[in-house]
């Protein structure tokens, strides 16, 4: 589905919106993926697709040579624009059809959104078009290979370690994969409740929107906190994600990171 294809799904209902109440883990995951990306975006021409309400925009813009960002949803972008004003210009665009010239970018960022893109192959081919030789695509995605995985209601296809490797490999990228937030480090409460979550998901009882999930999140994670409209350095302790092997499913980490580099 492209911008010309009509109204599309209500992504607002499944997006982590600025100032909404979320778990501390959600804040930690958001900060971590942008801290990680900053190492690759520093001094480079960068575009973030699926930027949401722009929590990481200010951070990446402070590091990159140039930074542009966009999202599919005009309603979501309005929240980002209200926060940043003239500091950052946000564009409405479809990640499958990015409004940038051939070989004009060094980095494309897509966080927690690959599964919403109707054609991951079309997005990957588009990245190959806009990136210069040696350019990189940075992807962070929820790990579909966890036994208690819960897909978003508007998702198209989730890619685990094997699928990400195959996707970018067939488009001429070299791939490095990393895992973040190992399940063996979960709190006792989360560990005990994981089988219950799996039952709720498999039974079709899981709420479909962010708002509907809040009660369940309070049960599993405890009190909720506001999601900051803009992250900053030092909001969480940062440790690099763990390199993981390609070719086999990973069931140890909540989040999969990918660096796909143009050959």
CSV table of C-alpha atoms in Angstrom, one decimal:
chain,number,residue,atom,x,y,z
A,1,UNK,CA,0.0,0.0,0.0
A,2,UNK,CA,1.4,3.4,-1.0
A,3,UNK,CA,0.3,6.9,-0.2
A,4,UNK,CA,-1.8,6.9,-3.2
A,5,UNK,CA,-3.6,3.7,-2.1
A,6,UNK,CA,-6.1,5.3,0.3
A,7,UNK,CA,-6.5,5.9,4.0
A,8,UNK,CA,-4.7,2.7,5.2
A,9,UNK,CA,-4.6,1.3,8.7
A,10,UNK,CA,-4.9,3.4,11.8
A,11,UNK,CA,-1.2,3.2,12.8
A,12,UNK,CA,-1.9,5.8,15.5
A,13,UNK,CA,-3.5,3.1,17.6
A,14,UNK,CA,-0.4,0.8,17.5
A,15,UNK,CA,2.4,3.5,17.7
A,16,UNK,CA,4.4,4.5,20.7
A,17,UNK,CA,3.2,8.2,20.9
A,18,UNK,CA,5.1,10.9,22.7
A,19,UNK,CA,3.9,11.5,26.3
A,20,UNK,CA,1.7,8.4,26.3
A,21,UNK,CA,2.2,6.1,29.3
A,22,UNK,CA,4.4,3.1,28.6
A,23,UNK,CA,6.5,0.6,30.5
A,24,UNK,CA,10.0,1.4,31.6
A,25,UNK,CA,11.2,-1.3,29.3
A,26,UNK,CA,9.7,0.4,26.3
A,27,UNK,CA,11.6,3.6,27.1
A,28,UNK,CA,14.8,1.6,27.5
A,29,UNK,CA,14.3,-0.2,24.2
A,30,UNK,CA,13.6,3.1,22.4
A,31,UNK,CA,16.7,4.8,23.9
A,32,UNK,CA,18.9,1.8,23.2
A,33,UNK,CA,18.1,1.5,19.5
A,34,UNK,CA,18.8,5.2,18.9
A,35,UNK,CA,22.1,5.1,20.9
A,36,UNK,CA,23.1,2.1,18.8
A,37,UNK,CA,22.2,3.8,15.5
A,38,UNK,CA,24.1,6.9,16.5
A,39,UNK,CA,27.3,5.0,16.1
A,40,UNK,CA,26.5,4.4,12.4
A,41,UNK,CA,24.9,7.8,11.7
A,42,UNK,CA,27.6,10.0,13.0
A,43,UNK,CA,28.9,12.3,10.2
A,44,UNK,CA,26.7,10.7,7.6
A,45,UNK,CA,23.7,11.7,5.4
A,46,UNK,CA,20.9,9.9,7.2
A,47,UNK,CA,17.2,9.3,6.6
A,48,UNK,CA,14.8,7.7,9.1
A,49,UNK,CA,11.7,6.1,7.6
A,50,UNK,CA,8.8,5.2,9.8
A,51,UNK,CA,10.0,7.8,12.4
A,52,UNK,CA,6.8,7.9,14.3
A,53,UNK,CA,6.5,10.9,16.6
A,54,UNK,CA,10.2,11.5,16.3
A,55,UNK,CA,11.5,10.5,19.7
A,56,UNK,CA,15.0,9.7,18.2
A,57,UNK,CA,15.0,12.5,15.6
A,58,UNK,CA,16.8,15.1,17.7
A,59,UNK,CA,19.4,12.7,18.9
A,60,UNK,CA,20.3,11.4,15.4
A,61,UNK,CA,20.1,14.9,13.9
A,62,UNK,CA,22.8,16.0,16.4
A,63,UNK,CA,25.2,13.3,15.2
A,64,UNK,CA,24.5,13.0,11.5
A,65,UNK,CA,26.0,15.2,8.7
A,66,UNK,CA,22.4,15.6,7.5
A,67,UNK,CA,19.2,14.1,8.9
A,68,UNK,CA,15.7,13.8,7.3
A,69,UNK,CA,12.8,11.8,8.6
A,70,UNK,CA,9.3,10.8,7.6
A,71,UNK,CA,6.4,8.5,8.3
A,72,UNK,CA,3.3,7.2,6.5
A,73,UNK,CA,0.8,8.7,8.9
A,74,UNK,CA,0.2,12.5,8.7
A,75,UNK,CA,-1.5,12.4,12.1
A,76,UNK,CA,1.6,10.9,13.7
A,77,UNK,CA,3.9,13.4,11.9
A,78,UNK,CA,1.8,16.3,13.3
A,79,UNK,CA,2.9,15.3,16.8
A,80,UNK,CA,6.6,15.3,15.8
A,81,UNK,CA,6.2,18.7,14.1
A,82,UNK,CA,4.5,20.2,17.1
A,83,UNK,CA,7.5,19.2,19.3
A,84,UNK,CA,10.4,20.0,17.0
A,85,UNK,CA,9.0,23.1,15.3
A,86,UNK,CA,11.6,24.3,12.7
A,87,UNK,CA,14.4,22.3,14.2
A,88,UNK,CA,13.7,19.3,11.9
A,89,UNK,CA,11.6,19.0,8.8
A,90,UNK,CA,9.4,15.9,8.6
A,91,UNK,CA,8.1,14.5,5.3
A,92,UNK,CA,5.2,12.2,4.7
A,93,UNK,CA,6.4,9.3,2.6
A,94,UNK,CA,6.0,5.6,2.0
A,95,UNK,CA,9.2,3.6,2.9
A,96,UNK,CA,8.7,1.7,-0.3
A,97,UNK,CA,8.9,4.9,-2.4
A,98,UNK,CA,11.3,7.3,-0.8
A,99,UNK,CA,11.5,10.8,-2.2
A,100,UNK,CA,15.3,10.9,-2.5
A,101,UNK,CA,17.7,10.8,-5.5
A,102,UNK,CA,19.7,7.8,-6.4
A,103,UNK,CA,22.9,7.3,-4.4
A,104,UNK,CA,22.2,10.3,-2.2
A,105,UNK,CA,22.3,8.8,1.3
A,106,UNK,CA,24.7,7.0,3.6
A,107,UNK,CA,22.2,5.5,6.1
A,108,UNK,CA,18.6,4.5,6.1
A,109,UNK,CA,17.0,3.8,9.5
A,110,UNK,CA,13.8,1.8,10.0
A,111,UNK,CA,12.9,0.9,13.6
A,112,UNK,CA,10.1,-1.3,14.6
A,113,UNK,CA,8.3,-0.8,11.3
A,114,UNK,CA,9.6,-3.4,8.8
A,115,UNK,CA,6.7,-5.6,9.6
A,116,UNK,CA,4.2,-2.8,8.6
A,117,UNK,CA,5.7,-2.4,5.1
A,118,UNK,CA,3.5,-4.2,2.6
A,119,UNK,CA,6.6,-5.4,0.6
A,120,UNK,CA,9.8,-5.7,2.5
A,121,UNK,CA,11.5,-6.6,-0.9
A,122,UNK,CA,10.3,-3.3,-2.4
A,123,UNK,CA,11.6,-1.4,0.6
A,124,UNK,CA,15.0,-3.1,0.4
A,125,UNK,CA,15.3,-2.4,-3.3
A,126,UNK,CA,14.5,1.2,-2.6
A,127,UNK,CA,17.2,1.4,0.0
A,128,UNK,CA,19.7,-0.1,-2.5
A,129,UNK,CA,18.6,2.7,-4.9
A,130,UNK,CA,19.1,5.7,-2.5
A,131,UNK,CA,22.2,4.5,-0.8
A,132,UNK,CA,25.8,5.2,-1.9
A,133,UNK,CA,28.3,2.4,-2.2
A,134,UNK,CA,29.0,1.2,1.3
A,135,UNK,CA,25.8,2.7,2.6
A,136,UNK,CA,23.9,1.0,5.4
A,137,UNK,CA,20.3,0.1,6.4
A,138,UNK,CA,19.8,-0.1,10.2
A,139,UNK,CA,16.8,-2.2,11.3
A,140,UNK,CA,15.5,-2.9,14.7
A,141,UNK,CA,12.6,-5.4,15.0
A,142,UNK,CA,10.7,-7.4,17.6
A,143,UNK,CA,11.9,-11.0,17.6
A,144,UNK,CA,9.2,-13.2,16.1
A,145,UNK,CA,11.0,-16.4,17.2
A,146,UNK,CA,10.2,-15.9,20.9
A,147,UNK,CA,7.7,-18.5,22.1
A,148,UNK,CA,5.4,-15.8,23.6
A,149,UNK,CA,5.7,-13.4,20.6
A,150,UNK,CA,2.7,-11.1,20.0
A,151,UNK,CA,2.3,-9.7,16.5
A,152,UNK,CA,0.8,-6.2,15.8
A,153,UNK,CA,-2.7,-6.4,14.3
A,154,UNK,CA,-1.6,-4.3,11.3
A,155,UNK,CA,1.6,-6.2,10.6
A,156,UNK,CA,2.3,-7.7,7.2
A,157,UNK,CA,5.3,-10.1,7.7
A,158,UNK,CA,7.7,-10.3,10.6
A,159,UNK,CA,11.3,-11.1,9.8
A,160,UNK,CA,13.5,-13.1,12.2
A,161,UNK,CA,17.2,-13.7,12.0
A,162,UNK,CA,17.0,-16.1,9.0
A,163,UNK,CA,14.5,-14.0,7.1
A,164,UNK,CA,16.4,-10.7,7.5
A,165,UNK,CA,19.5,-12.4,6.3
A,166,UNK,CA,17.7,-13.8,3.2
A,167,UNK,CA,15.9,-10.5,2.5
A,168,UNK,CA,18.9,-8.2,2.4
A,169,UNK,CA,21.2,-10.9,0.9
A,170,UNK,CA,19.1,-11.2,-2.2
A,171,UNK,CA,19.3,-7.5,-2.8
A,172,UNK,CA,23.1,-7.3,-2.6
A,173,UNK,CA,23.8,-6.4,1.0
A,174,UNK,CA,26.2,-7.8,3.5
A,175,UNK,CA,24.5,-8.4,6.9
A,176,UNK,CA,25.6,-8.2,10.5
A,177,UNK,CA,23.0,-9.2,13.1
A,178,UNK,CA,22.8,-8.4,16.8
A,179,UNK,CA,20.5,-9.3,19.7
A,180,UNK,CA,19.4,-7.1,22.5
A,181,UNK,CA,17.6,-7.7,25.8
A,182,UNK,CA,18.2,-11.4,26.5
A,183,UNK,CA,15.2,-13.2,28.0
A,184,UNK,CA,17.4,-14.8,30.7
A,185,UNK,CA,17.8,-11.3,32.2
A,186,UNK,CA,14.0,-10.7,32.6
A,187,UNK,CA,12.5,-10.0,36.0
A,188,UNK,CA,11.0,-12.9,38.0
A,189,UNK,CA,7.5,-11.4,37.3
A,190,UNK,CA,8.0,-11.3,33.5
A,191,UNK,CA,9.5,-14.8,33.6
A,192,UNK,CA,6.5,-16.3,35.5
A,193,UNK,CA,4.0,-14.5,33.3
A,194,UNK,CA,5.5,-15.4,29.9
A,195,UNK,CA,3.4,-18.6,29.6
A,196,UNK,CA,0.3,-16.7,30.5
A,197,UNK,CA,1.1,-14.1,27.8
A,198,UNK,CA,1.5,-17.0,25.3
A,199,UNK,CA,-1.9,-18.4,26.2
A,200,UNK,CA,-3.5,-14.9,25.9
A,201,UNK,CA,-1.9,-14.4,22.5
A,202,UNK,CA,-2.7,-17.9,21.1
A,203,UNK,CA,-6.3,-17.6,22.4
A,204,UNK,CA,-6.9,-14.4,20.6
A,205,UNK,CA,-7.5,-12.5,23.8
A,206,UNK,CA,-4.6,-10.0,23.5
A,207,UNK,CA,-5.9,-6.4,23.1
A,208,UNK,CA,-5.1,-5.0,19.7
A,209,UNK,CA,-4.2,-1.4,20.5
A,210,UNK,CA,-1.7,0.3,22.7
A,211,UNK,CA,-4.5,1.7,24.9
A,212,UNK,CA,-6.0,-1.8,25.3
A,213,UNK,CA,-2.7,-3.3,26.4
A,214,UNK,CA,-2.0,-0.9,29.2
A,215,UNK,CA,-3.8,-2.9,31.9
A,216,UNK,CA,-1.9,-6.0,30.9
A,217,UNK,CA,1.4,-4.1,30.9
A,218,UNK,CA,0.8,-2.9,34.4
A,219,UNK,CA,0.3,-6.5,35.5
A,220,UNK,CA,3.5,-7.7,33.9
A,221,UNK,CA,5.8,-4.7,34.2
A,222,UNK,CA,4.4,-2.6,37.1
A,223,UNK,CA,3.8,1.1,37.0
A,224,UNK,CA,3.9,3.0,33.7
A,225,UNK,CA,5.8,6.1,32.8
A,226,UNK,CA,5.4,8.9,30.2
A,227,UNK,CA,7.2,8.2,26.9
A,228,UNK,CA,9.5,11.2,26.3
A,229,UNK,CA,8.9,13.2,23.1
A,230,UNK,CA,12.7,13.3,22.6
A,231,UNK,CA,15.4,11.1,23.9
A,232,UNK,CA,18.8,12.5,25.0
A,233,UNK,CA,22.2,11.1,25.7
A,234,UNK,CA,22.5,9.2,29.1
A,235,UNK,CA,18.9,8.4,29.7
A,236,UNK,CA,19.8,4.8,30.1
A,237,UNK,CA,23.1,2.9,30.6
A,238,UNK,CA,24.2,1.8,27.2
A,239,UNK,CA,25.8,-1.6,26.4
A,240,UNK,CA,26.3,-2.7,22.8
A,241,UNK,CA,24.0,-5.4,21.5
A,242,UNK,CA,25.4,-9.0,21.2
A,243,UNK,CA,26.5,-10.3,17.7
A,244,UNK,CA,24.4,-13.3,16.7
A,245,UNK,CA,24.9,-15.9,14.1
A,246,UNK,CA,23.1,-15.9,10.8
A,247,UNK,CA,21.2,-18.8,9.4
A,248,UNK,CA,19.4,-20.0,12.5
A,249,UNK,CA,16.5,-18.6,14.5
A,250,UNK,CA,17.3,-16.7,17.7
A,251,UNK,CA,15.1,-17.4,20.7
A,252,UNK,CA,17.3,-15.6,23.3
A,253,UNK,CA,16.7,-11.9,22.6
A,254,UNK,CA,13.6,-9.7,22.6
A,255,UNK,CA,15.0,-7.4,19.9
A,256,UNK,CA,16.9,-8.1,16.7
A,257,UNK,CA,19.2,-5.5,15.2
A,258,UNK,CA,20.5,-5.6,11.6
A,259,UNK,CA,23.2,-3.6,9.8
A,260,UNK,CA,22.8,-4.3,6.1
A,261,UNK,CA,25.7,-2.8,4.0
A,262,UNK,CA,25.7,-2.3,0.3
A,263,UNK,CA,28.3,-4.5,-1.3
